[in-house]
């Protein structure tokens, strides 16, 4: 296996009154070539800030306190990112072929004609029917699903080895969501592209990703294969997320997670989930954060993992 992206540390500060606080603190992970890693967690856990820090497009007034990453051995590594709202990524005054061609020209030194021809190929690759007819369409003329395909083509135009996806299917209806997930999966396999896929929805992540990292209050609290994380979660927060998502799909009785995640200015020492955790003991409030390996390729930040039974996990 070849590492496509090795993230050793991401820390992001956000403004708070006259000072700043860290909203993303302990984020580190690797993604292999041709692998999709899902990043899941409740709203506000720091998923978007993490991706924006990696991409170098943090919002104004936020700042990168640490960013250490390296790519695998192969040369020419590049990241591209797609967002929840495709229209925001597209200039309204450019036709779709030109939007895609611009990415091609920015990456390969080719004349406009060749870039526009390449744009048509990319439109076909992302499953846009009759690319030649759609080439002169304006972004606002397209359906949500087609817009997201155009945005994916714009990303592919830069020949990315790593594709960062921030909830790219959340705004789409379920059928179109499945089609876009299918497309991303195909691109991963065909191109050997690495994907970092952010979603608050475990079920969505599980369909696309081989591994899952769970984020809570600015930290990754569990990471493992999709199979292991779903079948044998090793952190009470992951188990609670699973309960909540199963109850939504009606498979099991409802057990929503009580309380709400802490705001960055209130991040405490020890486990940040302790206040909402049914299994928390004193040690949880003092033990420093550490992602410890509990099984092959499966790690958790829960210090009490060995003592917890199936009622919690
Ligand atoms: N531009 C900003 N200025 C100030 N605070 C911000 C900014 N962007 C994010 N935050 C704060 O940083 C924390 C992490 O936000 P982030 O957007 O990364 O969460 P998220 O996991 O992507 O959530 P969601 O699922 O709602 O998209 C939150 O507390 C949020 O309020
Ligand atoms: Mg977000």
GROMACS .gro file of C-alpha atoms and ligand atoms in nm:
model
  345
    1UNK     CA    1   0.000   0.000   0.000
    2UNK     CA    2   0.120   0.351  -0.081
    3UNK     CA    3   0.037   0.645   0.140
    4UNK     CA    4  -0.133   0.926  -0.055
    5UNK     CA    5  -0.162   1.169   0.234
    6UNK     CA    6  -0.007   1.157   0.580
    7UNK     CA    7  -0.151   1.423   0.808
    8UNK     CA    8   0.056   1.448   1.125
    9UNK     CA    9  -0.116   1.748   1.283
   10UNK     CA   10  -0.389   1.999   1.215
   11UNK     CA   11  -0.474   2.273   1.462
   12UNK     CA   12  -0.710   2.557   1.381
   13UNK     CA   13  -0.791   2.861   1.598
   14UNK     CA   14  -1.114   3.059   1.573
   15UNK     CA   15  -1.181   3.408   1.710
   16UNK     CA   16  -1.333   3.428   2.056
   17UNK     CA   17  -1.401   3.768   2.211
   18UNK     CA   18  -1.069   3.949   2.180
   19UNK     CA   19  -0.860   3.639   2.165
   20UNK     CA   20  -0.877   3.303   1.994
   21UNK     CA   21  -0.942   2.944   2.092
   22UNK     CA   22  -0.851   2.616   1.926
   23UNK     CA   23  -1.150   2.455   1.752
   24UNK     CA   24  -0.946   2.176   1.591
   25UNK     CA   25  -0.671   2.036   1.810
   26UNK     CA   26  -0.568   1.676   1.760
   27UNK     CA   27  -0.624   1.573   1.403
   28UNK     CA   28  -0.387   1.323   1.243
   29UNK     CA   29  -0.451   1.041   0.998
   30UNK     CA   30  -0.323   0.876   0.682
   31UNK     CA   31  -0.498   0.784   0.359
   32UNK     CA   32  -0.366   0.524   0.117
   33UNK     CA   33  -0.376   0.564  -0.258
   34UNK     CA   34  -0.713   0.449  -0.387
   35UNK     CA   35  -0.868   0.458  -0.040
   36UNK     CA   36  -1.165   0.658   0.087
   37UNK     CA   37  -1.149   0.773   0.449
   38UNK     CA   38  -1.470   0.905   0.604
   39UNK     CA   39  -1.460   1.183   0.862
   40UNK     CA   40  -1.779   1.187   1.068
   41UNK     CA   41  -1.901   1.381   1.367
   42UNK     CA   42  -2.178   1.609   1.486
   43UNK     CA   43  -2.220   1.965   1.365
   44UNK     CA   44  -1.943   2.189   1.495
   45UNK     CA   45  -1.691   1.910   1.558
   46UNK     CA   46  -1.438   2.072   1.324
   47UNK     CA   47  -1.471   1.866   1.006
   48UNK     CA   48  -1.493   2.160   0.766
   49UNK     CA   49  -1.215   2.356   0.937
   50UNK     CA   50  -0.992   2.048   0.908
   51UNK     CA   51  -1.053   2.016   0.533
   52UNK     CA   52  -1.015   2.388   0.475
   53UNK     CA   53  -0.686   2.389   0.665
   54UNK     CA   54  -0.558   2.103   0.447
   55UNK     CA   55  -0.668   2.286   0.133
   56UNK     CA   56  -0.528   2.619   0.254
   57UNK     CA   57  -0.861   2.798   0.233
   58UNK     CA   58  -0.952   2.873   0.596
   59UNK     CA   59  -1.227   3.132   0.649
   60UNK     CA   60  -1.130   3.488   0.746
   61UNK     CA   61  -1.026   3.544   1.110
   62UNK     CA   62  -0.954   3.174   1.164
   63UNK     CA   63  -0.591   3.065   1.162
   64UNK     CA   64  -0.378   2.762   1.125
   65UNK     CA   65  -0.184   2.700   1.445
   66UNK     CA   66  -0.026   2.384   1.313
   67UNK     CA   67  -0.034   2.200   0.984
   68UNK     CA   68   0.207   1.916   0.930
   69UNK     CA   69   0.150   1.681   0.642
   70UNK     CA   70   0.337   1.488   0.380
   71UNK     CA   71   0.247   1.304   0.065
   72UNK     CA   72   0.344   0.957  -0.043
   73UNK     CA   73   0.644   0.879  -0.257
   74UNK     CA   74   0.492   0.942  -0.600
   75UNK     CA   75   0.557   1.285  -0.746
   76UNK     CA   76   0.298   1.540  -0.848
   77UNK     CA   77   0.059   1.512  -0.559
   78UNK     CA   78  -0.228   1.754  -0.562
   79UNK     CA   79  -0.541   1.812  -0.357
   80UNK     CA   80  -0.878   1.931  -0.482
   81UNK     CA   81  -1.193   1.998  -0.283
   82UNK     CA   82  -1.565   1.981  -0.347
   83UNK     CA   83  -1.834   2.136  -0.129
   84UNK     CA   84  -2.195   2.090  -0.025
   85UNK     CA   85  -2.319   2.376  -0.239
   86UNK     CA   86  -2.192   2.337  -0.596
   87UNK     CA   87  -2.310   2.679  -0.717
   88UNK     CA   88  -2.077   2.849  -0.469
   89UNK     CA   89  -1.779   2.684  -0.642
   90UNK     CA   90  -1.882   2.802  -0.990
   91UNK     CA   91  -1.850   3.147  -1.137
   92UNK     CA   92  -2.204   3.235  -1.259
   93UNK     CA   93  -2.066   3.416  -1.564
   94UNK     CA   94  -1.882   3.117  -1.713
   95UNK     CA   95  -2.022   2.831  -1.915
   96UNK     CA   96  -1.956   2.484  -1.777
   97UNK     CA   97  -1.700   2.383  -2.038
   98UNK     CA   98  -1.494   2.693  -1.966
   99UNK     CA   99  -1.519   2.640  -1.590
  100UNK     CA  100  -1.366   2.296  -1.631
  101UNK     CA  101  -1.116   2.410  -1.898
  102UNK     CA  102  -0.977   2.671  -1.657
  103UNK     CA  103  -0.877   2.401  -1.413
  104UNK     CA  104  -0.706   2.213  -1.695
  105UNK     CA  105  -0.511   2.522  -1.804
  106UNK     CA  106  -0.412   2.603  -1.446
  107UNK     CA  107  -0.256   2.258  -1.412
  108UNK     CA  108  -0.124   2.163  -1.755
  109UNK     CA  109   0.030   2.417  -1.984
  110UNK     CA  110  -0.200   2.352  -2.278
  111UNK     CA  111  -0.372   2.596  -2.514
  112UNK     CA  112  -0.739   2.682  -2.456
  113UNK     CA  113  -0.857   2.460  -2.742
  114UNK     CA  114  -0.695   2.152  -2.595
  115UNK     CA  115  -0.820   2.242  -2.248
  116UNK     CA  116  -1.176   2.272  -2.377
  117UNK     CA  117  -1.147   1.933  -2.550
  118UNK     CA  118  -1.019   1.786  -2.226
  119UNK     CA  119  -1.317   1.947  -2.046
  120UNK     CA  120  -1.556   1.752  -2.271
  121UNK     CA  121  -1.374   1.429  -2.185
  122UNK     CA  122  -1.401   1.508  -1.816
  123UNK     CA  123  -1.773   1.584  -1.852
  124UNK     CA  124  -1.816   1.238  -2.003
  125UNK     CA  125  -1.603   1.082  -1.727
  126UNK     CA  126  -1.829   1.226  -1.454
  127UNK     CA  127  -2.138   1.095  -1.631
  128UNK     CA  128  -2.283   1.414  -1.777
  129UNK     CA  129  -2.503   1.297  -2.066
  130UNK     CA  130  -2.435   1.455  -2.405
  131UNK     CA  131  -2.138   1.669  -2.297
  132UNK     CA  132  -2.121   1.858  -2.627
  133UNK     CA  133  -2.477   1.983  -2.582
  134UNK     CA  134  -2.425   2.078  -2.217
  135UNK     CA  135  -2.090   2.244  -2.276
  136UNK     CA  136  -2.239   2.590  -2.327
  137UNK     CA  137  -2.486   2.570  -2.037
  138UNK     CA  138  -2.466   2.818  -1.750
  139UNK     CA  139  -2.429   2.671  -1.399
  140UNK     CA  140  -2.775   2.792  -1.290
  141UNK     CA  141  -2.940   2.604  -1.577
  142UNK     CA  142  -2.833   2.265  -1.441
  143UNK     CA  143  -3.000   2.042  -1.181
  144UNK     CA  144  -2.831   1.999  -0.843
  145UNK     CA  145  -2.695   1.658  -0.937
  146UNK     CA  146  -2.550   1.780  -1.268
  147UNK     CA  147  -2.398   2.084  -1.096
  148UNK     CA  148  -2.222   1.857  -0.849
  149UNK     CA  149  -2.093   1.647  -1.143
  150UNK     CA  150  -1.955   1.965  -1.303
  151UNK     CA  151  -1.783   2.057  -0.977
  152UNK     CA  152  -1.631   1.709  -0.961
  153UNK     CA  153  -1.510   1.754  -1.321
  154UNK     CA  154  -1.360   2.092  -1.221
  155UNK     CA  155  -1.175   1.915  -0.940
  156UNK     CA  156  -1.056   1.634  -1.171
  157UNK     CA  157  -0.930   1.896  -1.418
  158UNK     CA  158  -0.645   1.963  -1.176
  159UNK     CA  159  -0.540   1.594  -1.173
  160UNK     CA  160  -0.581   1.551  -0.797
  161UNK     CA  161  -0.430   1.256  -0.614
  162UNK     CA  162  -0.636   1.344  -0.307
  163UNK     CA  163  -0.997   1.463  -0.327
  164UNK     CA  164  -1.140   1.637  -0.022
  165UNK     CA  165  -1.521   1.621  -0.007
  166UNK     CA  166  -1.718   1.834   0.241
  167UNK     CA  167  -2.073   1.694   0.255
  168UNK     CA  168  -2.100   1.694  -0.126
  169UNK     CA  169  -2.426   1.498  -0.127
  170UNK     CA  170  -2.607   1.649   0.173
  171UNK     CA  171  -2.812   1.895  -0.033
  172UNK     CA  172  -2.917   1.633  -0.289
  173UNK     CA  173  -3.218   1.403  -0.284
  174UNK     CA  174  -3.152   1.042  -0.194
  175UNK     CA  175  -3.147   0.903  -0.550
  176UNK     CA  176  -2.908   1.168  -0.677
  177UNK     CA  177  -2.698   1.129  -0.360
  178UNK     CA  178  -2.654   0.760  -0.439
  179UNK     CA  179  -2.551   0.840  -0.797
  180UNK     CA  180  -2.286   1.090  -0.684
  181UNK     CA  181  -2.154   0.843  -0.423
  182UNK     CA  182  -2.135   0.582  -0.698
  183UNK     CA  183  -1.943   0.823  -0.920
  184UNK     CA  184  -1.693   0.906  -0.644
  185UNK     CA  185  -1.642   0.536  -0.577
  186UNK     CA  186  -1.579   0.471  -0.945
  187UNK     CA  187  -1.329   0.758  -0.969
  188UNK     CA  188  -1.148   0.626  -0.663
  189UNK     CA  189  -1.110   0.284  -0.824
  190UNK     CA  190  -1.040   0.399  -1.181
  191UNK     CA  191  -0.790   0.670  -1.090
  192UNK     CA  192  -0.651   0.526  -0.767
  193UNK     CA  193  -0.747   0.858  -0.612
  194UNK     CA  194  -0.752   0.900  -0.235
  195UNK     CA  195  -1.072   1.050  -0.095
  196UNK     CA  196  -1.133   1.224   0.236
  197UNK     CA  197  -1.510   1.235   0.268
  198UNK     CA  198  -1.677   1.445   0.538
  199UNK     CA  199  -2.032   1.379   0.649
  200UNK     CA  200  -2.240   1.391   0.965
  201UNK     CA  201  -2.418   1.081   0.832
  202UNK     CA  202  -2.252   0.750   0.923
  203UNK     CA  203  -2.467   0.557   0.674
  204UNK     CA  204  -2.346   0.772   0.383
  205UNK     CA  205  -1.983   0.739   0.490
  206UNK     CA  206  -2.018   0.362   0.530
  207UNK     CA  207  -2.132   0.315   0.170
  208UNK     CA  208  -1.828   0.491   0.021
  209UNK     CA  209  -1.541   0.462   0.267
  210UNK     CA  210  -1.312   0.173   0.357
  211UNK     CA  211  -1.210   0.343   0.682
  212UNK     CA  212  -1.381   0.586   0.919
  213UNK     CA  213  -1.239   0.850   1.151
  214UNK     CA  214  -1.480   0.985   1.411
  215UNK     CA  215  -1.439   1.345   1.521
  216UNK     CA  216  -1.564   1.498   1.843
  217UNK     CA  217  -1.493   1.850   1.970
  218UNK     CA  218  -1.192   1.909   1.748
  219UNK     CA  219  -1.029   1.570   1.801
  220UNK     CA  220  -1.030   1.236   1.624
  221UNK     CA  221  -1.158   1.001   1.893
  222UNK     CA  222  -1.172   0.675   1.696
  223UNK     CA  223  -1.039   0.545   1.366
  224UNK     CA  224  -1.064   0.204   1.206
  225UNK     CA  225  -1.196   0.004   0.914
  226UNK     CA  226  -1.560   0.077   0.832
  227UNK     CA  227  -1.644  -0.280   0.926
  228UNK     CA  228  -1.474  -0.261   1.267
  229UNK     CA  229  -1.602   0.084   1.357
  230UNK     CA  230  -1.962  -0.007   1.272
  231UNK     CA  231  -1.956  -0.359   1.423
  232UNK     CA  232  -1.731  -0.309   1.725
  233UNK     CA  233  -1.704   0.061   1.807
  234UNK     CA  234  -1.436   0.129   2.065
  235UNK     CA  235  -1.552   0.470   2.188
  236UNK     CA  236  -1.882   0.544   2.366
  237UNK     CA  237  -1.933   0.846   2.139
  238UNK     CA  238  -1.911   0.632   1.825
  239UNK     CA  239  -2.150   0.381   1.982
  240UNK     CA  240  -2.391   0.664   2.062
  241UNK     CA  241  -2.366   0.801   1.706
  242UNK     CA  242  -2.444   0.453   1.572
  243UNK     CA  243  -2.745   0.421   1.803
  244UNK     CA  244  -2.872   0.760   1.690
  245UNK     CA  245  -2.827   0.683   1.321
  246UNK     CA  246  -2.983   0.335   1.350
  247UNK     CA  247  -3.282   0.479   1.531
  248UNK     CA  248  -3.332   0.730   1.246
  249UNK     CA  249  -3.347   0.450   0.993
  250UNK     CA  250  -3.599   0.270   1.213
  251UNK     CA  251  -3.397  -0.048   1.259
  252UNK     CA  252  -3.369  -0.014   1.636
  253UNK     CA  253  -3.541   0.176   1.913
  254UNK     CA  254  -3.447   0.539   1.942
  255UNK     CA  255  -3.163   0.648   2.166
  256UNK     CA  256  -3.050   0.998   2.070
  257UNK     CA  257  -2.729   1.132   2.224
  258UNK     CA  258  -2.826   1.341   2.524
  259UNK     CA  259  -2.683   1.691   2.564
  260UNK     CA  260  -2.484   1.877   2.301
  261UNK     CA  261  -2.117   1.898   2.205
  262UNK     CA  262  -1.904   2.155   2.389
  263UNK     CA  263  -1.811   2.484   2.225
  264UNK     CA  264  -1.437   2.530   2.160
  265UNK     CA  265  -1.400   2.791   2.437
  266UNK     CA  266  -1.521   2.532   2.690
  267UNK     CA  267  -1.302   2.239   2.580
  268UNK     CA  268  -1.191   2.079   2.906
  269UNK     CA  269  -0.894   1.870   3.014
  270UNK     CA  270  -0.934   1.498   2.966
  271UNK     CA  271  -1.205   1.345   2.751
  272UNK     CA  272  -1.427   1.609   2.594
  273UNK     CA  273  -1.716   1.363   2.570
  274UNK     CA  274  -1.708   1.282   2.943
  275UNK     CA  275  -1.999   1.515   3.030
  276UNK     CA  276  -2.230   1.324   2.795
  277UNK     CA  277  -2.086   0.978   2.851
  278UNK     CA  278  -2.279   0.720   3.054
  279UNK     CA  279  -1.956   0.542   3.142
  280UNK     CA  280  -1.745   0.841   3.249
  281UNK     CA  281  -1.535   0.809   3.566
  282UNK     CA  282  -1.290   1.051   3.732
  283UNK     CA  283  -0.998   0.924   3.523
  284UNK     CA  284  -1.176   1.037   3.206
  285UNK     CA  285  -1.158   1.400   3.317
  286UNK     CA  286  -0.783   1.399   3.374
  287UNK     CA  287  -0.621   1.152   3.134
  288UNK     CA  288  -0.453   1.333   2.843
  289UNK     CA  289  -0.576   1.276   2.488
  290UNK     CA  290  -0.411   0.984   2.314
  291UNK     CA  291  -0.533   0.770   2.027
  292UNK     CA  292  -0.435   0.419   2.136
  293UNK     CA  293  -0.438   0.113   1.911
  294UNK     CA  294  -0.675  -0.156   2.042
  295UNK     CA  295  -0.677  -0.393   1.745
  296UNK     CA  296  -0.510  -0.404   1.408
  297UNK     CA  297  -0.573  -0.069   1.236
  298UNK     CA  298  -0.828   0.025   1.504
  299UNK     CA  299  -0.758   0.302   1.755
  300UNK     CA  300  -0.959   0.483   2.022
  301UNK     CA  301  -0.912   0.777   2.256
  302UNK     CA  302  -1.131   0.619   2.525
  303UNK     CA  303  -0.913   0.543   2.828
  304UNK     CA  304  -1.174   0.306   2.974
  305UNK     CA  305  -1.225   0.099   2.660
  306UNK     CA  306  -1.107  -0.226   2.819
  307UNK     CA  307  -1.353  -0.193   3.108
  308UNK     CA  308  -1.661  -0.112   2.901
  309UNK     CA  309  -1.928  -0.364   2.814
  310UNK     CA  310  -2.170  -0.397   2.525
  311UNK     CA  311  -2.422  -0.177   2.706
  312UNK     CA  312  -2.194   0.122   2.640
  313UNK     CA  313  -2.011   0.016   2.326
  314LIG     N1  314  -1.533   3.125   1.026
  314LIG     C1  315  -1.550   3.090   1.154
  314LIG     N2  316  -1.541   3.182   1.252
  314LIG     C2  317  -1.560   3.147   1.380
  314LIG     N3  318  -1.585   3.023   1.423
  314LIG     C3  319  -1.594   2.927   1.331
  314LIG     C4  320  -1.577   2.955   1.191
  314LIG     N4  321  -1.592   2.839   1.122
  314LIG     C5  322  -1.617   2.743   1.214
  314LIG     N5  323  -1.619   2.795   1.339
  314LIG     C6  324  -1.641   2.720   1.464
  314LIG     O1  325  -1.547   2.614   1.468
  314LIG     C7  326  -1.606   2.493   1.513
  314LIG     C8  327  -1.591   2.386   1.406
  314LIG     O2  328  -1.664   2.425   1.290
  314LIG     P1  329  -1.672   2.339   1.156
  314LIG     O3  330  -1.741   2.423   1.056
  314LIG     O4  331  -1.539   2.288   1.121
  314LIG     O5  332  -1.766   2.219   1.203
  314LIG     P2  333  -1.826   2.098   1.117
  314LIG     O6  334  -1.784   1.973   1.185
  314LIG     O7  335  -1.790   2.116   0.974
  314LIG     O8  336  -1.983   2.115   1.136
  314LIG     P3  337  -2.105   2.095   1.033
  314LIG     O9  338  -2.140   1.948   1.039
  314LIG    O10  339  -2.216   2.178   1.090
  314LIG    O11  340  -2.063   2.141   0.898
  314LIG     C9  341  -1.750   2.528   1.547
  314LIG    O12  342  -1.756   2.557   1.685
  314LIG    C10  343  -1.777   2.653   1.466
  314LIG    O13  344  -1.874   2.733   1.530
  315LIG    MG1  345  -1.899   2.151   0.801
   0.00000   0.00000   0.00000
